[in-house]
C-alpha atoms as a PDB file:
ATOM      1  CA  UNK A   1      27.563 -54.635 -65.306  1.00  0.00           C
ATOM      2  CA  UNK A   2      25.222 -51.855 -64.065  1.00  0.00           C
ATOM      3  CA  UNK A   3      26.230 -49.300 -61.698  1.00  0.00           C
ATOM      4  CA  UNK A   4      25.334 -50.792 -57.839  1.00  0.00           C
ATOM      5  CA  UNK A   5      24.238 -47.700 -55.785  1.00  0.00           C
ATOM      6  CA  UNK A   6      26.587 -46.389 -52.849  1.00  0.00           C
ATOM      7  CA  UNK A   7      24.690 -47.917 -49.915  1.00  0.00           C
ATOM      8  CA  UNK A   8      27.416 -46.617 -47.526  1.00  0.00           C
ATOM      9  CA  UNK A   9      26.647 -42.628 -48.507  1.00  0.00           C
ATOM     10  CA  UNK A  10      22.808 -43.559 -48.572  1.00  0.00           C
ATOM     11  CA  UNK A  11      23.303 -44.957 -44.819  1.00  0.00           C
ATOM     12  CA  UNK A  12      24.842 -41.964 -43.651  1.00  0.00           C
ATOM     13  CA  UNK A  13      22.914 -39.179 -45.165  1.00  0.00           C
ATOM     14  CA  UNK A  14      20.015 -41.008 -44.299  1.00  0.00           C
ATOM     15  CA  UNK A  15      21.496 -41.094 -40.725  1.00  0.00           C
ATOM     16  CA  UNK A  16      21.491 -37.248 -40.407  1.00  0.00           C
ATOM     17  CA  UNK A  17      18.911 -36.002 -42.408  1.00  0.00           C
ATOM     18  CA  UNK A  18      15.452 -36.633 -41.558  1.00  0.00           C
ATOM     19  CA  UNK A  19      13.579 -38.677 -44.863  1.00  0.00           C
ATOM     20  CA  UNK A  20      10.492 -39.258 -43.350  1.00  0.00           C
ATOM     21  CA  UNK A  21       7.459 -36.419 -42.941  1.00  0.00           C
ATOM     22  CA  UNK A  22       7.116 -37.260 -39.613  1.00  0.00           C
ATOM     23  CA  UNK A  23      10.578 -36.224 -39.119  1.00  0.00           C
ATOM     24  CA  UNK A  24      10.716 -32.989 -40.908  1.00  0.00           C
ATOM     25  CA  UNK A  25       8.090 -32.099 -38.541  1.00  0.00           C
ATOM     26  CA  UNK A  26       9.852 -32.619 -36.016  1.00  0.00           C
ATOM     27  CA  UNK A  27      12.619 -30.313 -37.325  1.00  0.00           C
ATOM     28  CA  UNK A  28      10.883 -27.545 -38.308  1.00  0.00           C
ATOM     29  CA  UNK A  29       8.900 -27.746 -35.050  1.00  0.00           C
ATOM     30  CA  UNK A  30      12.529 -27.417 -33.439  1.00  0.00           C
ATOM     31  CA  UNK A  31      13.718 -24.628 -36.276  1.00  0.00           C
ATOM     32  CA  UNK A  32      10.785 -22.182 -34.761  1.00  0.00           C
ATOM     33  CA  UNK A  33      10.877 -23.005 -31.293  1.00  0.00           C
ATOM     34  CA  UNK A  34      14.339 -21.737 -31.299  1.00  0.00           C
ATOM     35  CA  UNK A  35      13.644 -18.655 -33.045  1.00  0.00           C
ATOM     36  CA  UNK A  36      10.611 -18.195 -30.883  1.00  0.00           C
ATOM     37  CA  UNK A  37      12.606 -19.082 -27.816  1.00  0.00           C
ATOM     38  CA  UNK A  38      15.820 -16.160 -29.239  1.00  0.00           C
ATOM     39  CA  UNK A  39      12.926 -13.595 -29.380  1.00  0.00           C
ATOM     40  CA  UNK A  40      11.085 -14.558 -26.089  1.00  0.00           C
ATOM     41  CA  UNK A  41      14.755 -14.339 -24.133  1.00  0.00           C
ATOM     42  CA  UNK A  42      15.739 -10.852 -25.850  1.00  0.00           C
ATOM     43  CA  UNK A  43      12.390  -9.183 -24.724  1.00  0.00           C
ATOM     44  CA  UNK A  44      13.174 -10.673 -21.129  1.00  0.00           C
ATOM     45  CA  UNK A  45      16.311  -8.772 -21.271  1.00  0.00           C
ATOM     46  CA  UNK A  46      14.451  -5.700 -21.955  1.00  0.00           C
ATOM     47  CA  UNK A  47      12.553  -6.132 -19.139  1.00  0.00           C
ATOM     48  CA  UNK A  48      14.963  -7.143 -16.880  1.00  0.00           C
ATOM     49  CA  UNK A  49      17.518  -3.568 -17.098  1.00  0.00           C
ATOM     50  CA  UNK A  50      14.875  -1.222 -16.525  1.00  0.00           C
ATOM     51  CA  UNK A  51      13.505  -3.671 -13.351  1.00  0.00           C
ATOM     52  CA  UNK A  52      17.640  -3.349 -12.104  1.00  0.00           C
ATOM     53  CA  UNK A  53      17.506   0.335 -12.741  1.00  0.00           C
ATOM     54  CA  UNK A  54      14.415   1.534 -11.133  1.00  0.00           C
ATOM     55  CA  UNK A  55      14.177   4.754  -9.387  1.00  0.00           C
ATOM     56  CA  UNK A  56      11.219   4.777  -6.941  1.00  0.00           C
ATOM     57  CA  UNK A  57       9.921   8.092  -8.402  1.00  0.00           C
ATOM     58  CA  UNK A  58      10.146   8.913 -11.975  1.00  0.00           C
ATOM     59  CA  UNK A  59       6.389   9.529 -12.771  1.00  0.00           C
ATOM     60  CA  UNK A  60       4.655  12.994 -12.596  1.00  0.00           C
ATOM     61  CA  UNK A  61       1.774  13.355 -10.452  1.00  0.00           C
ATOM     62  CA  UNK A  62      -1.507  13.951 -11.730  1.00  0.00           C
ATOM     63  CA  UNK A  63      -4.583  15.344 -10.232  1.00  0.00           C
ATOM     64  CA  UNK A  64      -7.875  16.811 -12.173  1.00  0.00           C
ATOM     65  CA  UNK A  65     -10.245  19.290 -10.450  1.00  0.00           C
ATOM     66  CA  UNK A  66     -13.654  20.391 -12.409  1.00  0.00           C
ATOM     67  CA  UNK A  67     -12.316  21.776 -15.277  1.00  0.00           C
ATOM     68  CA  UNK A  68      -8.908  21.642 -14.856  1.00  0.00           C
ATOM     69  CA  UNK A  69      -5.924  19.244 -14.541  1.00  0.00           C
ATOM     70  CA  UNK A  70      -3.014  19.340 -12.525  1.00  0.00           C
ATOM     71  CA  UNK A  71       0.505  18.168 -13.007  1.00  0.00           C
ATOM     72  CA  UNK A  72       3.290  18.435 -10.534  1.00  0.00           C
ATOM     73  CA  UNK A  73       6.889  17.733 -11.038  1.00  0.00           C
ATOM     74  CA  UNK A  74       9.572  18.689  -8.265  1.00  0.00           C
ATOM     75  CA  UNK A  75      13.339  18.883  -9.462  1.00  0.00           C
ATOM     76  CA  UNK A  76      15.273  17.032  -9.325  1.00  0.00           C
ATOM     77  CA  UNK A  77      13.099  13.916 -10.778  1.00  0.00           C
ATOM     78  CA  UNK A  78      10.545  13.684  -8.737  1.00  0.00           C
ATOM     79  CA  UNK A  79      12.528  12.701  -5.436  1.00  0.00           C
ATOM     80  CA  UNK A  80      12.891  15.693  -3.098  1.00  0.00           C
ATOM     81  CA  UNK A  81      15.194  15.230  -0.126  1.00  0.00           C
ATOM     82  CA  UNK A  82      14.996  16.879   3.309  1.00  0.00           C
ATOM     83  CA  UNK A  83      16.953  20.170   4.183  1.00  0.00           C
ATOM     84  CA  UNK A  84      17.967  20.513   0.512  1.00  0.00           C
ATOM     85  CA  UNK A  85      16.052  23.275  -1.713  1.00  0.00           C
ATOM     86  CA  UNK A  86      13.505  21.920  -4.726  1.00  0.00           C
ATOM     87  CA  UNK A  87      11.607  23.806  -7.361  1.00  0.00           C
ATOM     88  CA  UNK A  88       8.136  21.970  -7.595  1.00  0.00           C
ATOM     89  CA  UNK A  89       5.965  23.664 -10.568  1.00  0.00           C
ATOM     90  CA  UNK A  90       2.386  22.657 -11.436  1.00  0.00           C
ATOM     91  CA  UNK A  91       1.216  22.197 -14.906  1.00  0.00           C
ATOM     92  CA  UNK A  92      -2.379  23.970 -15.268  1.00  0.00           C
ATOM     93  CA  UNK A  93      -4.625  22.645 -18.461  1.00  0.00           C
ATOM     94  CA  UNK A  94      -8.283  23.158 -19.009  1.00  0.00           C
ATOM     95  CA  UNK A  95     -10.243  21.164 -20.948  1.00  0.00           C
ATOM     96  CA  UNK A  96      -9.000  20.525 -23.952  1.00  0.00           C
ATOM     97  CA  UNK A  97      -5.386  21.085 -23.100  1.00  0.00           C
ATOM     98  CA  UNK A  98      -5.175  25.024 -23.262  1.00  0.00           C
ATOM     99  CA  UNK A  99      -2.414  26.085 -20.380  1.00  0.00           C
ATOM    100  CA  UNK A 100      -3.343  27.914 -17.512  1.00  0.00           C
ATOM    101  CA  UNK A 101      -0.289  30.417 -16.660  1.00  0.00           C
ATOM    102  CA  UNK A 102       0.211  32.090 -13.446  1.00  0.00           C
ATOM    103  CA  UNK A 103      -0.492  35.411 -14.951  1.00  0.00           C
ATOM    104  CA  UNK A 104      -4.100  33.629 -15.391  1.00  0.00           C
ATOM    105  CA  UNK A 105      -5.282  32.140 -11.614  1.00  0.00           C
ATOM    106  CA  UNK A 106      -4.929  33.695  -8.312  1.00  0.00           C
ATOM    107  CA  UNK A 107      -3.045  30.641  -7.015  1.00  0.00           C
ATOM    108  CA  UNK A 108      -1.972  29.439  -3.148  1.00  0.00           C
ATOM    109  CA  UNK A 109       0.378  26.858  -2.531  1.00  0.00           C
ATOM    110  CA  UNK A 110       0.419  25.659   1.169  1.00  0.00           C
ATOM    111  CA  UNK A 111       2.811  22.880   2.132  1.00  0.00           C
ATOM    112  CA  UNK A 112       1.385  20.338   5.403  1.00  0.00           C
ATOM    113  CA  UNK A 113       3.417  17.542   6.964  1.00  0.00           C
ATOM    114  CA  UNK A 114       0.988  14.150   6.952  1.00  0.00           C
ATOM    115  CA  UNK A 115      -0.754  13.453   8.841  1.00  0.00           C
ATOM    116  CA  UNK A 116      -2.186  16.425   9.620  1.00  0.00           C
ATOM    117  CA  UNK A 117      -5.998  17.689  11.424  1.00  0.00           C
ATOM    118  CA  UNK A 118      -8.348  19.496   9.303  1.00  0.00           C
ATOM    119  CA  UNK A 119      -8.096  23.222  10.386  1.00  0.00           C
ATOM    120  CA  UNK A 120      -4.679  23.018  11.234  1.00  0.00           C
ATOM    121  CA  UNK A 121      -2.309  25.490   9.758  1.00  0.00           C
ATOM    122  CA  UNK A 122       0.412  24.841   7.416  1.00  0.00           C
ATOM    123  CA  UNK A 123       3.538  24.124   7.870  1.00  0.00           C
ATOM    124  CA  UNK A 124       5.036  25.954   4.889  1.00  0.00           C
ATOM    125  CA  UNK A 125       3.520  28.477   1.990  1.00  0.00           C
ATOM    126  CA  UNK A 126       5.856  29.183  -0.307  1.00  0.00           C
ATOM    127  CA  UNK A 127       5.863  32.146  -2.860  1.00  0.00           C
ATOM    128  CA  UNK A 128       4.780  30.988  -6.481  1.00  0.00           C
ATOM    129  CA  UNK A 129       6.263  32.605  -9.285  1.00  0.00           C
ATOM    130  CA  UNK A 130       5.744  31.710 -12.996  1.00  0.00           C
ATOM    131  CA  UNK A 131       8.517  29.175 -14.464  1.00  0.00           C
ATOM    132  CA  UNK A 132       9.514  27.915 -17.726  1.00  0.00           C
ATOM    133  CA  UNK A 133       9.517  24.234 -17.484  1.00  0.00           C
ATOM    134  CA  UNK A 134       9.237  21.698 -20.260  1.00  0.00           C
ATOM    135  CA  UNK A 135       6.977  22.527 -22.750  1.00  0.00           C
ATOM    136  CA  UNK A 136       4.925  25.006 -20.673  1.00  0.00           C
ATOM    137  CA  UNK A 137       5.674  28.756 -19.825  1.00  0.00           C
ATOM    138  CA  UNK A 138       4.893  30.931 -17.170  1.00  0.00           C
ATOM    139  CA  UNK A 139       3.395  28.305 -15.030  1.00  0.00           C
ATOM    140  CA  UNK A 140       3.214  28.433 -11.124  1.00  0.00           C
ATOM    141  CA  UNK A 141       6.228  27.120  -9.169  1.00  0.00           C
ATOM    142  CA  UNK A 142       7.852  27.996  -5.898  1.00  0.00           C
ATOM    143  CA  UNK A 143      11.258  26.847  -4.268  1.00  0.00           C
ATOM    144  CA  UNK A 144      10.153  24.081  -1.290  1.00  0.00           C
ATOM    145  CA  UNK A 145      13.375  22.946   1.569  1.00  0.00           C
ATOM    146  CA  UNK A 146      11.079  20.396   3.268  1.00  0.00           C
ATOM    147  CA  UNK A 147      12.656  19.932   6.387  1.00  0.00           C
ATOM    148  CA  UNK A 148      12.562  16.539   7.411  1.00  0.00           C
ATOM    149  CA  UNK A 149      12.182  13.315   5.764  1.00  0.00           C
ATOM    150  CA  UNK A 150       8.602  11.525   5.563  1.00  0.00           C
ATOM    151  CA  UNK A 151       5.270  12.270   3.678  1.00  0.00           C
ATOM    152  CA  UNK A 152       3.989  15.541   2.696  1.00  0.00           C
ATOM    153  CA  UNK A 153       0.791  16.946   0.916  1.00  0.00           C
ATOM    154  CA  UNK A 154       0.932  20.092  -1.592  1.00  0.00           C
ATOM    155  CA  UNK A 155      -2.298  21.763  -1.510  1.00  0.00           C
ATOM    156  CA  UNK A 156      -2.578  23.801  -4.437  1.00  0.00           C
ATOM    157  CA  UNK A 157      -5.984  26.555  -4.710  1.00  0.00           C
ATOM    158  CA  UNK A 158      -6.825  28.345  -7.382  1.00  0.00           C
ATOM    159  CA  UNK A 159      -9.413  30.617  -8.566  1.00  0.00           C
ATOM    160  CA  UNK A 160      -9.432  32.299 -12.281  1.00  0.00           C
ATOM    161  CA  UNK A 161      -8.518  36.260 -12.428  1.00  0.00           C
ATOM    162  CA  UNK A 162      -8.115  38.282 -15.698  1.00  0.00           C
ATOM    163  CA  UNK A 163     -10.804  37.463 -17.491  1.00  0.00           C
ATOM    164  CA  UNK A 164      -9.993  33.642 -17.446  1.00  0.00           C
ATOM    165  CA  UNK A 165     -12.540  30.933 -17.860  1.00  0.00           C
ATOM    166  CA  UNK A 166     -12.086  28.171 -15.583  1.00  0.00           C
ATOM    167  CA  UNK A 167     -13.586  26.858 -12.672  1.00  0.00           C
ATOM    168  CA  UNK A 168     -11.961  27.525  -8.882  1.00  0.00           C
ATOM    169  CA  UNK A 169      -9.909  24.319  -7.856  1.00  0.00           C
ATOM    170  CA  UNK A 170      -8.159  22.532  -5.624  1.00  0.00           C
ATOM    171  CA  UNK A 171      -5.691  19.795  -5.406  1.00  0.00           C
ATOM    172  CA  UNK A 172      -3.890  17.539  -3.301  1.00  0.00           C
ATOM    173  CA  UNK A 173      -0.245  16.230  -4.309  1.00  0.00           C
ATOM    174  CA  UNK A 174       1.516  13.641  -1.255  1.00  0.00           C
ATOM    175  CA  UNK A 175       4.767  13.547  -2.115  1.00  0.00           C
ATOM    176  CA  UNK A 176       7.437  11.481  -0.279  1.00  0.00           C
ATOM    177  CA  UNK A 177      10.584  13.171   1.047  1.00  0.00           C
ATOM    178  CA  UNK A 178      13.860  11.010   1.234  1.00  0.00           C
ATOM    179  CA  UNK A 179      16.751  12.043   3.647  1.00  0.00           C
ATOM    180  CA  UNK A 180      19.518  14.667   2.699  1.00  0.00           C
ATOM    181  CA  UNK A 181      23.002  13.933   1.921  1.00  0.00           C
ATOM    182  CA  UNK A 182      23.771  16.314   4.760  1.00  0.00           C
ATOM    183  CA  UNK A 183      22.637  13.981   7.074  1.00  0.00           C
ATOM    184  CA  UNK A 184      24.601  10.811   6.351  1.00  0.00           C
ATOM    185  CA  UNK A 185      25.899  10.356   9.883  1.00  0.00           C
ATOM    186  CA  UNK A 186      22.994  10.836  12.155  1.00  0.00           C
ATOM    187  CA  UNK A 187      19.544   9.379  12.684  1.00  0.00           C
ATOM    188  CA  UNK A 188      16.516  11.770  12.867  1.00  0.00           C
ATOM    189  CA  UNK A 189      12.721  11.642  12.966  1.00  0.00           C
ATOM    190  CA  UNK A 190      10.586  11.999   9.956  1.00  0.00           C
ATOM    191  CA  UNK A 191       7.138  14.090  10.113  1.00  0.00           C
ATOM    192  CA  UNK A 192       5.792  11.027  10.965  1.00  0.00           C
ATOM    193  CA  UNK A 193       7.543  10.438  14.149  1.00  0.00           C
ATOM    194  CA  UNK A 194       9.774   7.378  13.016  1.00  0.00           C
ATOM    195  CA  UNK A 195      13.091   7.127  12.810  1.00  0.00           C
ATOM    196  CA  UNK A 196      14.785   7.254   9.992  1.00  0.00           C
ATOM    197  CA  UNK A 197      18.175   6.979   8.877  1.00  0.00           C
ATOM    198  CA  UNK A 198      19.474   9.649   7.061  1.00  0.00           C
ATOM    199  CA  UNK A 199      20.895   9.477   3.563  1.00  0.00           C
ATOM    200  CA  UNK A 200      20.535   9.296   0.505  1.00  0.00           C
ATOM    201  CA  UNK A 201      18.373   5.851  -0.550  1.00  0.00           C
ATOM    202  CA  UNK A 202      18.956   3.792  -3.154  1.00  0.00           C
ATOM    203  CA  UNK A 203      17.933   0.340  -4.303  1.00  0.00           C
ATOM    204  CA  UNK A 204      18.910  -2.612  -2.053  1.00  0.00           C
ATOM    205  CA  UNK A 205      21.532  -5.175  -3.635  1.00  0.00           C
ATOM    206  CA  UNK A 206      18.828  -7.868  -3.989  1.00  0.00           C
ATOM    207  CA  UNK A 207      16.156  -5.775  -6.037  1.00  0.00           C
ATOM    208  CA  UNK A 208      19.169  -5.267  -8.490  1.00  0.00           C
ATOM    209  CA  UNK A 209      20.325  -8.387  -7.998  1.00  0.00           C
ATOM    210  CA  UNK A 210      17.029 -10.493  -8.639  1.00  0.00           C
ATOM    211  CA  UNK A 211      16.068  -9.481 -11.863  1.00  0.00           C
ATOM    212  CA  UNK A 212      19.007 -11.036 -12.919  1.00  0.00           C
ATOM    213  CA  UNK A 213      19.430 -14.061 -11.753  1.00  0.00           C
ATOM    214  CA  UNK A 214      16.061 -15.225 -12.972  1.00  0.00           C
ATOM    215  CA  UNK A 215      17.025 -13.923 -16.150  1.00  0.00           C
ATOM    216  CA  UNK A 216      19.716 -16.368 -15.827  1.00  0.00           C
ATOM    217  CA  UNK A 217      17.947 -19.119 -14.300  1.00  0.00           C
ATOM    218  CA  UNK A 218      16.006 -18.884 -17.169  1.00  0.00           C
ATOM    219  CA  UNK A 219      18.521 -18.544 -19.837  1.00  0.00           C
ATOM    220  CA  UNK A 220      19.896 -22.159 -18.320  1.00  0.00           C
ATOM    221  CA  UNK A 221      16.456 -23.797 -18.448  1.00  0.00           C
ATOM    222  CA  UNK A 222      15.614 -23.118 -21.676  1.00  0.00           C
ATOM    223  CA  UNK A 223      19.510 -23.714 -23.086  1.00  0.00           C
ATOM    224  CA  UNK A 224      19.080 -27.166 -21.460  1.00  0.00           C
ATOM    225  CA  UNK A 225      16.053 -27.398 -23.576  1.00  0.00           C
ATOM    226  CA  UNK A 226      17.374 -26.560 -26.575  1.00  0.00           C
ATOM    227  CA  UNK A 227      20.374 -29.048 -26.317  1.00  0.00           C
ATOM    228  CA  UNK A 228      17.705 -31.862 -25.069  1.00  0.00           C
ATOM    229  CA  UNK A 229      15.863 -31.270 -28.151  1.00  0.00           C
ATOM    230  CA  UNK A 230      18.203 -31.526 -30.436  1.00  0.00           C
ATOM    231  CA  UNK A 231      19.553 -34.932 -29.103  1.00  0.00           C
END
């Protein structure tokens, strides 16, 4: 009597594993759309915790006159506040990224409150003295309390002295001024005229809040997805 083949393990391995090539497709299709979906939801997340951790001012400014560029940076990152002291120092390049050093340019600094009318004088010109800062040395800075919060432009001239070979220059940095800490429990006008409450300002619970919840809305959809397909 010959063997008669096992019809009950044939039924149910052919119950869970696909036989035909139109359902291995089908499989494999689902294999990488998972893998593609894993990679797709883990560079989300990297997107999503810088979005919840922004600060509104993290970039240097950059400004390029003739022959020269400009960089400013005030301490601390980039986000003066009013009535408390700030170094702001300017990074001077010519062309071709050779540094420019106090010691080098004849250099003003004048400090106006926007807006402002042409001729008018400023409202503060700090000293420059050369600073160590980064990678650069002996580049102009200055101390700067700007008194109020609002919007303020940094006019920096400059002319070469010394023997130095670059053209005269000018530029024009606006940088925004939050309120002190001082000034937590009173309102006060900004250079602009509006009122403003004083502070220190941070991010508003929804921008943190946001980000995150369509990460999560997200994470559901495409679970759902994943458990429909594999039905």
């Amino acid at each position: 009597m010959s063997p008669q083949p096992n019809r009950g393990k044939s039924s149910l391995f052919s119950g869970s594993i696909p036989t035909s090539q139109k359902q291995r497709s089908y499989l494999l299709k689902g294999i990488f759309w998972n893998q593609g979906t894993i990679k797709y939801l883990l560079f989300l997340s990297f997107l999503v915790i810088p979005i919840a951790n922004l600060d509104p001012a993290l970039a240097h400014k950059v400004e390029i006159s003739g022959d020269v560029g400009g960089t400013l940076h005030i301490e601390p990152n980039d986000n003066p506040r009013a009535g408390e002291p700030a170094q702001a120092w300017f990074a001077l390049t010519r062309r071709g990224g050779r540094v420019i050093p106090l010691s080098q340019c004849n250099c003003q600094l004048a400090v106006y409150a926007q807006p402002y009318a042409a001729g008018e004088p400023p409202l503060l010109e700090p000293e420059l003295e050369p600073v160590a800062a980064e990678r650069y040395q002996g580049i102009p800075g200055a101390d700067i309390t700007f008194p109020k919060p609002g919007i303020y432009e940094l006019q920096l001239n400059g002319k070469p002295i010394s023997g130095a070979k670059f053209k005269p220059f000018q530029f024009k940095f606006e940088v925004t001024v939050a309120g002190g800490s001082t000034q937590n429990s009173r309102n006060l006008r900004d250079v602009n005229g509006d009122l403003v409450e004083g502070g220190s300002q941070q991010l508003p619970f929804w921008a943190i809040a946001l980000p995150i919840l369509g990460f999560i809305g997200i994470l559901v959809v495409v679970l759902r997805s994943m458990k429909g397909s594999g039905e």
